[in-house]
Amino acid sequence: KQEVTQIPAALSVPEGENLVLNCSFTDSAIYNLQWFRQDPGKGLTSLLLIQSSQREQTSGRLNASLDKSSGRSTLYIAASQPGDSATYLCAAETNTGNQFYFGTGTSLTVIP
Amino acid sequence: DVKVTQSSRYLVKRTGEKVFLECVQDMDHENMFWYRQDPGLGLRLIYFSYDVKMKEKGDIPEGYSVSREKKERFSLILESASTNQTSMYLCASRVSYGYTFGSGTRLTVV
């Protein structure tokens, strides 16, 4: 079973700072990796999806990379804003299954 | 864009009640999923479905059942609600290579 870990559990940064969120997974036979954002009491919003043949994806100020050999993915947020405050979750799918396994998330607070 | 709709944002039910959580997607996707989310435990898969009338157990199916009579609708059923089923319930539909989630149902069992 795929185990997904996100460290740190919480992060607080001043507005404007560039930051990196980390995600590690145990099974390198990864098929897809997806990053989500979750606001308090809400569902998950998809941010970026990296397919197995890709190494990174970009959307606006967000960039996600995938290194299967080391079992890691990072989400880079440029020029952080207070509106970026949320919990960020990563989820990994292996070649053998049809489900994603989720980390417990990193709670990000951007201080104005 | 795919839309996944969960019928209720908040529910309060009594212990022992039979509870239905409904999820509807609008793009004829085959794969649908039910997760529960608890602090410190993350998202855990309860059940998923590959197609109409097909269902597979996830990691924590005990105390739950599901129904998929039409492709667009996937229902989660709590046969006899208990307080330890108080949680946030999230439905997802498979969108090409990734998931789209509904807005969640916060269920409280008293």
PDB file of C-alpha atoms in Angstrom:
ATOM      1  CA  LYS A   1       0.000   0.000   0.000  1.00  0.00           C
ATOM      2  CA  GLN A   2       1.243   3.435  -0.886  1.00  0.00           C
ATOM      3  CA  GLU A   3       2.151   5.584   2.148  1.00  0.00           C
ATOM      4  CA  VAL A   4       2.183   9.336   1.605  1.00  0.00           C
ATOM      5  CA  THR A   5       3.799  11.755   4.051  1.00  0.00           C
ATOM      6  CA  GLN A   6       3.723  15.538   4.143  1.00  0.00           C
ATOM      7  CA  ILE A   7       6.099  17.490   6.330  1.00  0.00           C
ATOM      8  CA  PRO A   8       5.709  19.941   7.958  1.00  0.00           C
ATOM      9  CA  ALA A   9       2.140  19.624   9.157  1.00  0.00           C
ATOM     10  CA  ALA A  10       1.899  23.397   9.480  1.00  0.00           C
ATOM     11  CA  LEU A  11       3.801  26.311   8.010  1.00  0.00           C
ATOM     12  CA  SER A  12       3.547  30.060   8.560  1.00  0.00           C
ATOM     13  CA  VAL A  13       5.259  32.543   6.238  1.00  0.00           C
ATOM     14  CA  PRO A  14       5.142  36.300   5.604  1.00  0.00           C
ATOM     15  CA  GLU A  15       3.398  37.551   2.491  1.00  0.00           C
ATOM     16  CA  GLY A  16       5.575  37.650  -0.604  1.00  0.00           C
ATOM     17  CA  GLU A  17       7.808  34.774   0.358  1.00  0.00           C
ATOM     18  CA  ASN A  18       8.465  31.888  -2.013  1.00  0.00           C
ATOM     19  CA  LEU A  19       7.857  28.530  -0.385  1.00  0.00           C
ATOM     20  CA  VAL A  20       8.090  24.796  -0.986  1.00  0.00           C
ATOM     21  CA  LEU A  21       5.753  22.127   0.308  1.00  0.00           C
ATOM     22  CA  ASN A  22       7.024  18.566   0.436  1.00  0.00           C
ATOM     23  CA  CYS A  23       5.384  15.242  -0.247  1.00  0.00           C
ATOM     24  CA  SER A  24       7.064  11.848  -0.023  1.00  0.00           C
ATOM     25  CA  PHE A  25       5.725   8.440  -0.977  1.00  0.00           C
ATOM     26  CA  THR A  26       6.920   4.899  -0.371  1.00  0.00           C
ATOM     27  CA  ASP A  27       6.123   3.156  -3.650  1.00  0.00           C
ATOM     28  CA  SER A  28       8.120   4.595  -6.547  1.00  0.00           C
ATOM     29  CA  ALA A  29       5.935   2.762  -9.085  1.00  0.00           C
ATOM     30  CA  ILE A  30       3.818   5.837  -9.215  1.00  0.00           C
ATOM     31  CA  TYR A  31       1.246   6.421 -11.907  1.00  0.00           C
ATOM     32  CA  ASN A  32      -0.092   9.885 -11.165  1.00  0.00           C
ATOM     33  CA  LEU A  33       0.459  12.478  -8.462  1.00  0.00           C
ATOM     34  CA  GLN A  34      -2.048  15.204  -7.720  1.00  0.00           C
ATOM     35  CA  TRP A  35      -1.885  18.289  -5.498  1.00  0.00           C
ATOM     36  CA  PHE A  36      -5.027  19.697  -3.901  1.00  0.00           C
ATOM     37  CA  ARG A  37      -5.999  22.714  -1.874  1.00  0.00           C
ATOM     38  CA  GLN A  38      -8.594  22.547   0.894  1.00  0.00           C
ATOM     39  CA  ASP A  39     -10.140  25.532   2.618  1.00  0.00           C
ATOM     40  CA  PRO A  40     -11.603  25.021   6.104  1.00  0.00           C
ATOM     41  CA  GLY A  41     -14.812  23.003   6.031  1.00  0.00           C
ATOM     42  CA  LYS A  42     -14.735  22.660   2.249  1.00  0.00           C
ATOM     43  CA  GLY A  43     -13.984  19.998  -0.319  1.00  0.00           C
ATOM     44  CA  LEU A  44     -10.714  19.543  -2.180  1.00  0.00           C
ATOM     45  CA  THR A  45      -9.825  21.659  -5.191  1.00  0.00           C
ATOM     46  CA  SER A  46      -7.379  20.199  -7.684  1.00  0.00           C
ATOM     47  CA  LEU A  47      -4.303  22.348  -8.282  1.00  0.00           C
ATOM     48  CA  LEU A  48      -1.955  20.295 -10.415  1.00  0.00           C
ATOM     49  CA  LEU A  49      -1.750  16.760 -11.751  1.00  0.00           C
ATOM     50  CA  ILE A  50       1.550  15.174 -12.784  1.00  0.00           C
ATOM     51  CA  GLN A  51       1.249  12.079 -14.924  1.00  0.00           C
ATOM     52  CA  SER A  52       3.832   9.322 -14.736  1.00  0.00           C
ATOM     53  CA  SER A  53       5.603  10.406 -17.909  1.00  0.00           C
ATOM     54  CA  GLN A  54       5.954  13.999 -16.699  1.00  0.00           C
ATOM     55  CA  ARG A  55       8.381  15.593 -14.280  1.00  0.00           C
ATOM     56  CA  GLU A  56       6.579  18.819 -13.498  1.00  0.00           C
ATOM     57  CA  GLN A  57       3.491  20.922 -14.066  1.00  0.00           C
ATOM     58  CA  THR A  58       2.937  24.644 -13.749  1.00  0.00           C
ATOM     59  CA  SER A  59      -0.129  26.786 -13.213  1.00  0.00           C
ATOM     60  CA  GLY A  60       0.314  30.477 -12.538  1.00  0.00           C
ATOM     61  CA  ARG A  61       2.379  30.896  -9.376  1.00  0.00           C
ATOM     62  CA  LEU A  62       2.356  27.167  -8.683  1.00  0.00           C
ATOM     63  CA  ASN A  63       4.854  24.598  -9.858  1.00  0.00           C
ATOM     64  CA  ALA A  64       4.820  20.944  -8.900  1.00  0.00           C
ATOM     65  CA  SER A  65       7.643  18.523  -9.574  1.00  0.00           C
ATOM     66  CA  LEU A  66       7.879  14.763  -9.330  1.00  0.00           C
ATOM     67  CA  ASP A  67      10.984  12.683  -8.709  1.00  0.00           C
ATOM     68  CA  LYS A  68       9.929   9.046  -8.724  1.00  0.00           C
ATOM     69  CA  SER A  69      13.381   7.657  -7.995  1.00  0.00           C
ATOM     70  CA  SER A  70      13.633   9.534  -4.711  1.00  0.00           C
ATOM     71  CA  GLY A  71       9.939   9.172  -3.861  1.00  0.00           C
ATOM     72  CA  ARG A  72       9.302  12.879  -3.629  1.00  0.00           C
ATOM     73  CA  SER A  73       7.131  15.619  -4.994  1.00  0.00           C
ATOM     74  CA  THR A  74       7.321  19.313  -4.215  1.00  0.00           C
ATOM     75  CA  LEU A  75       4.830  22.120  -4.660  1.00  0.00           C
ATOM     76  CA  TYR A  76       6.467  25.503  -5.152  1.00  0.00           C
ATOM     77  CA  ILE A  77       4.384  28.625  -4.486  1.00  0.00           C
ATOM     78  CA  ALA A  78       5.889  31.876  -5.719  1.00  0.00           C
ATOM     79  CA  ALA A  79       5.219  35.261  -4.126  1.00  0.00           C
ATOM     80  CA  SER A  80       2.794  33.925  -1.539  1.00  0.00           C
ATOM     81  CA  GLN A  81      -0.398  35.842  -0.736  1.00  0.00           C
ATOM     82  CA  PRO A  82      -2.801  35.718   2.223  1.00  0.00           C
ATOM     83  CA  GLY A  83      -5.341  34.088  -0.093  1.00  0.00           C
ATOM     84  CA  ASP A  84      -2.999  31.120  -0.411  1.00  0.00           C
ATOM     85  CA  SER A  85      -3.708  30.243   3.223  1.00  0.00           C
ATOM     86  CA  ALA A  86      -5.236  26.759   3.182  1.00  0.00           C
ATOM     87  CA  THR A  87      -4.325  23.118   3.661  1.00  0.00           C
ATOM     88  CA  TYR A  88      -2.420  21.550   0.784  1.00  0.00           C
ATOM     89  CA  LEU A  89      -2.677  17.812   0.199  1.00  0.00           C
ATOM     90  CA  CYS A  90      -0.842  15.554  -2.150  1.00  0.00           C
ATOM     91  CA  ALA A  91      -2.150  12.234  -3.405  1.00  0.00           C
ATOM     92  CA  ALA A  92      -0.312   9.432  -5.197  1.00  0.00           C
ATOM     93  CA  GLU A  93      -1.604   6.644  -7.369  1.00  0.00           C
ATOM     94  CA  THR A  94       0.446   3.539  -8.096  1.00  0.00           C
ATOM     95  CA  ASN A  95       0.446   1.430 -11.241  1.00  0.00           C
ATOM     96  CA  THR A  96      -1.310  -1.425  -9.489  1.00  0.00           C
ATOM     97  CA  GLY A  97      -4.419   0.352  -8.357  1.00  0.00           C
ATOM     98  CA  ASN A  98      -7.154   2.732  -9.311  1.00  0.00           C
ATOM     99  CA  GLN A  99      -7.163   4.833  -6.199  1.00  0.00           C
ATOM    100  CA  PHE A 100      -5.131   7.725  -4.896  1.00  0.00           C
ATOM    101  CA  TYR A 101      -3.543   7.631  -1.449  1.00  0.00           C
ATOM    102  CA  PHE A 102      -3.486  10.923   0.418  1.00  0.00           C
ATOM    103  CA  GLY A 103      -1.071  12.615   2.745  1.00  0.00           C
ATOM    104  CA  THR A 104      -2.451  14.366   5.823  1.00  0.00           C
ATOM    105  CA  GLY A 105      -1.638  17.777   4.410  1.00  0.00           C
ATOM    106  CA  THR A 106       0.348  20.894   5.201  1.00  0.00           C
ATOM    107  CA  SER A 107      -1.609  23.768   6.726  1.00  0.00           C
ATOM    108  CA  LEU A 108      -0.235  26.991   5.260  1.00  0.00           C
ATOM    109  CA  THR A 109      -0.760  30.433   6.775  1.00  0.00           C
ATOM    110  CA  VAL A 110       0.456  33.483   4.855  1.00  0.00           C
ATOM    111  CA  ILE A 111       0.741  36.487   7.151  1.00  0.00           C
ATOM    112  CA  PRO A 112      -0.060  39.907   5.616  1.00  0.00           C
TER     113      PRO A 112
ATOM    114  CA  ASP B   1     -15.542  21.478 -16.071  1.00  0.00           C
ATOM    115  CA  VAL B   2     -16.763  18.385 -14.289  1.00  0.00           C
ATOM    116  CA  LYS B   3     -19.092  19.080 -11.424  1.00  0.00           C
ATOM    117  CA  VAL B   4     -19.500  16.753  -8.459  1.00  0.00           C
ATOM    118  CA  THR B   5     -22.433  17.626  -6.234  1.00  0.00           C
ATOM    119  CA  GLN B   6     -23.036  16.371  -2.729  1.00  0.00           C
ATOM    120  CA  SER B   7     -26.609  16.941  -1.704  1.00  0.00           C
ATOM    121  CA  SER B   8     -26.012  18.125   1.850  1.00  0.00           C
ATOM    122  CA  ARG B   9     -23.299  20.333   3.361  1.00  0.00           C
ATOM    123  CA  TYR B  10     -24.281  19.609   6.953  1.00  0.00           C
ATOM    124  CA  LEU B  11     -26.270  16.756   8.489  1.00  0.00           C
ATOM    125  CA  VAL B  12     -27.132  15.919  12.082  1.00  0.00           C
ATOM    126  CA  LYS B  13     -28.471  12.428  12.701  1.00  0.00           C
ATOM    127  CA  ARG B  14     -29.276  10.333  15.726  1.00  0.00           C
ATOM    128  CA  THR B  15     -27.508   7.149  16.719  1.00  0.00           C
ATOM    129  CA  GLY B  16     -29.117   4.143  15.047  1.00  0.00           C
ATOM    130  CA  GLU B  17     -30.621   6.072  12.147  1.00  0.00           C
ATOM    131  CA  LYS B  18     -30.101   4.946   8.562  1.00  0.00           C
ATOM    132  CA  VAL B  19     -28.310   7.728   6.726  1.00  0.00           C
ATOM    133  CA  PHE B  20     -28.007   8.330   2.996  1.00  0.00           C
ATOM    134  CA  LEU B  21     -25.311  10.564   1.527  1.00  0.00           C
ATOM    135  CA  GLU B  22     -25.803  11.378  -2.127  1.00  0.00           C
ATOM    136  CA  CYS B  23     -23.238  12.271  -4.768  1.00  0.00           C
ATOM    137  CA  VAL B  24     -23.928  13.168  -8.389  1.00  0.00           C
ATOM    138  CA  GLN B  25     -21.462  13.856 -11.217  1.00  0.00           C
ATOM    139  CA  ASP B  26     -22.390  15.384 -14.529  1.00  0.00           C
ATOM    140  CA  MET B  27     -19.898  13.889 -16.989  1.00  0.00           C
ATOM    141  CA  ASP B  28     -20.757  10.206 -17.318  1.00  0.00           C
ATOM    142  CA  HIS B  29     -17.570   9.117 -15.543  1.00  0.00           C
ATOM    143  CA  GLU B  30     -17.271   5.506 -14.605  1.00  0.00           C
ATOM    144  CA  ASN B  31     -15.163   5.763 -11.452  1.00  0.00           C
ATOM    145  CA  MET B  32     -16.543   7.299  -8.272  1.00  0.00           C
ATOM    146  CA  PHE B  33     -15.238   7.234  -4.705  1.00  0.00           C
ATOM    147  CA  TRP B  34     -16.318   7.897  -1.135  1.00  0.00           C
ATOM    148  CA  TYR B  35     -13.772   9.075   1.440  1.00  0.00           C
ATOM    149  CA  ARG B  36     -14.032  10.196   5.020  1.00  0.00           C
ATOM    150  CA  GLN B  37     -11.667  12.788   6.444  1.00  0.00           C
ATOM    151  CA  ASP B  38     -10.726  13.020  10.099  1.00  0.00           C
ATOM    152  CA  PRO B  39      -8.153  15.235  11.826  1.00  0.00           C
ATOM    153  CA  GLY B  40      -4.771  13.569  11.975  1.00  0.00           C
ATOM    154  CA  LEU B  41      -5.911  10.611   9.864  1.00  0.00           C
ATOM    155  CA  GLY B  42      -6.304  12.300   6.496  1.00  0.00           C
ATOM    156  CA  LEU B  43      -8.578  10.924   3.811  1.00  0.00           C
ATOM    157  CA  ARG B  44      -9.473   7.264   3.998  1.00  0.00           C
ATOM    158  CA  LEU B  45     -11.249   5.390   1.242  1.00  0.00           C
ATOM    159  CA  ILE B  46     -14.555   3.786   2.210  1.00  0.00           C
ATOM    160  CA  TYR B  47     -15.878   2.417  -1.093  1.00  0.00           C
ATOM    161  CA  PHE B  48     -15.441   2.982  -4.792  1.00  0.00           C
ATOM    162  CA  SER B  49     -17.271   1.996  -7.938  1.00  0.00           C
ATOM    163  CA  TYR B  50     -16.060   1.289 -11.463  1.00  0.00           C
ATOM    164  CA  ASP B  51     -19.453   1.245 -13.096  1.00  0.00           C
ATOM    165  CA  VAL B  52     -23.166   0.901 -12.523  1.00  0.00           C
ATOM    166  CA  LYS B  53     -23.932  -1.777  -9.926  1.00  0.00           C
ATOM    167  CA  MET B  54     -20.217  -2.352  -9.405  1.00  0.00           C
ATOM    168  CA  LYS B  55     -18.609  -1.638  -6.040  1.00  0.00           C
ATOM    169  CA  GLU B  56     -15.330  -2.333  -4.314  1.00  0.00           C
ATOM    170  CA  LYS B  57     -14.396  -2.015  -0.661  1.00  0.00           C
ATOM    171  CA  GLY B  58     -11.811   0.527   0.275  1.00  0.00           C
ATOM    172  CA  ASP B  59      -9.729   0.633   3.435  1.00  0.00           C
ATOM    173  CA  ILE B  60     -12.537   1.229   5.964  1.00  0.00           C
ATOM    174  CA  PRO B  61     -15.839  -0.218   4.650  1.00  0.00           C
ATOM    175  CA  GLU B  62     -17.157  -1.457   7.997  1.00  0.00           C
ATOM    176  CA  GLY B  63     -20.477   0.105   8.924  1.00  0.00           C
ATOM    177  CA  TYR B  64     -21.062   1.449   5.402  1.00  0.00           C
ATOM    178  CA  SER B  65     -22.623   0.284   2.174  1.00  0.00           C
ATOM    179  CA  VAL B  66     -23.015   1.916  -1.235  1.00  0.00           C
ATOM    180  CA  SER B  67     -25.419   1.984  -4.123  1.00  0.00           C
ATOM    181  CA  ARG B  68     -24.850   2.832  -7.763  1.00  0.00           C
ATOM    182  CA  GLU B  69     -27.982   2.304  -9.796  1.00  0.00           C
ATOM    183  CA  LYS B  70     -27.170   5.015 -12.347  1.00  0.00           C
ATOM    184  CA  LYS B  71     -23.775   6.038 -13.596  1.00  0.00           C
ATOM    185  CA  GLU B  72     -24.066   9.622 -12.418  1.00  0.00           C
ATOM    186  CA  ARG B  73     -25.136   8.856  -8.840  1.00  0.00           C
ATOM    187  CA  PHE B  74     -23.148   7.141  -6.089  1.00  0.00           C
ATOM    188  CA  SER B  75     -24.759   6.879  -2.678  1.00  0.00           C
ATOM    189  CA  LEU B  76     -23.121   6.107   0.648  1.00  0.00           C
ATOM    190  CA  ILE B  77     -25.324   4.436   3.245  1.00  0.00           C
ATOM    191  CA  LEU B  78     -24.743   4.268   6.961  1.00  0.00           C
ATOM    192  CA  GLU B  79     -26.910   1.324   7.952  1.00  0.00           C
ATOM    193  CA  SER B  80     -27.078   2.270  11.641  1.00  0.00           C
ATOM    194  CA  ALA B  81     -25.287   5.502  12.381  1.00  0.00           C
ATOM    195  CA  SER B  82     -22.905   5.601  15.325  1.00  0.00           C
ATOM    196  CA  THR B  83     -21.074   8.474  16.966  1.00  0.00           C
ATOM    197  CA  ASN B  84     -17.725   7.266  15.605  1.00  0.00           C
ATOM    198  CA  GLN B  85     -19.058   7.944  12.119  1.00  0.00           C
ATOM    199  CA  THR B  86     -19.129  11.662  12.835  1.00  0.00           C
ATOM    200  CA  SER B  87     -16.827  12.988  10.124  1.00  0.00           C
ATOM    201  CA  MET B  88     -16.428  14.930   6.894  1.00  0.00           C
ATOM    202  CA  TYR B  89     -17.493  12.767   3.937  1.00  0.00           C
ATOM    203  CA  LEU B  90     -16.054  13.530   0.516  1.00  0.00           C
ATOM    204  CA  CYS B  91     -17.170  12.155  -2.823  1.00  0.00           C
ATOM    205  CA  ALA B  92     -14.875  12.147  -5.863  1.00  0.00           C
ATOM    206  CA  SER B  93     -15.227  11.355  -9.531  1.00  0.00           C
ATOM    207  CA  ARG B  94     -12.371  10.228 -11.738  1.00  0.00           C
ATOM    208  CA  VAL B  95     -11.556  12.876 -14.312  1.00  0.00           C
ATOM    209  CA  SER B  96      -9.192  11.462 -16.908  1.00  0.00           C
ATOM    210  CA  TYR B  97      -6.055  10.969 -14.839  1.00  0.00           C
ATOM    211  CA  GLY B  98      -7.081  12.658 -11.604  1.00  0.00           C
ATOM    212  CA  TYR B  99      -9.935  13.338  -9.196  1.00  0.00           C
ATOM    213  CA  THR B 100     -12.598  16.002  -8.897  1.00  0.00           C
ATOM    214  CA  PHE B 101     -14.168  16.304  -5.464  1.00  0.00           C
ATOM    215  CA  GLY B 102     -17.533  17.480  -4.228  1.00  0.00           C
ATOM    216  CA  SER B 103     -17.796  20.122  -1.543  1.00  0.00           C
ATOM    217  CA  GLY B 104     -18.165  17.581   1.263  1.00  0.00           C
ATOM    218  CA  THR B 105     -20.823  16.658   3.809  1.00  0.00           C
ATOM    219  CA  ARG B 106     -20.140  17.291   7.463  1.00  0.00           C
ATOM    220  CA  LEU B 107     -22.060  14.575   9.305  1.00  0.00           C
ATOM    221  CA  THR B 108     -22.607  14.713  13.044  1.00  0.00           C
ATOM    222  CA  VAL B 109     -24.125  11.701  14.789  1.00  0.00           C
ATOM    223  CA  VAL B 110     -25.567  12.452  18.217  1.00  0.00           C
TER     224      VAL B 110
END
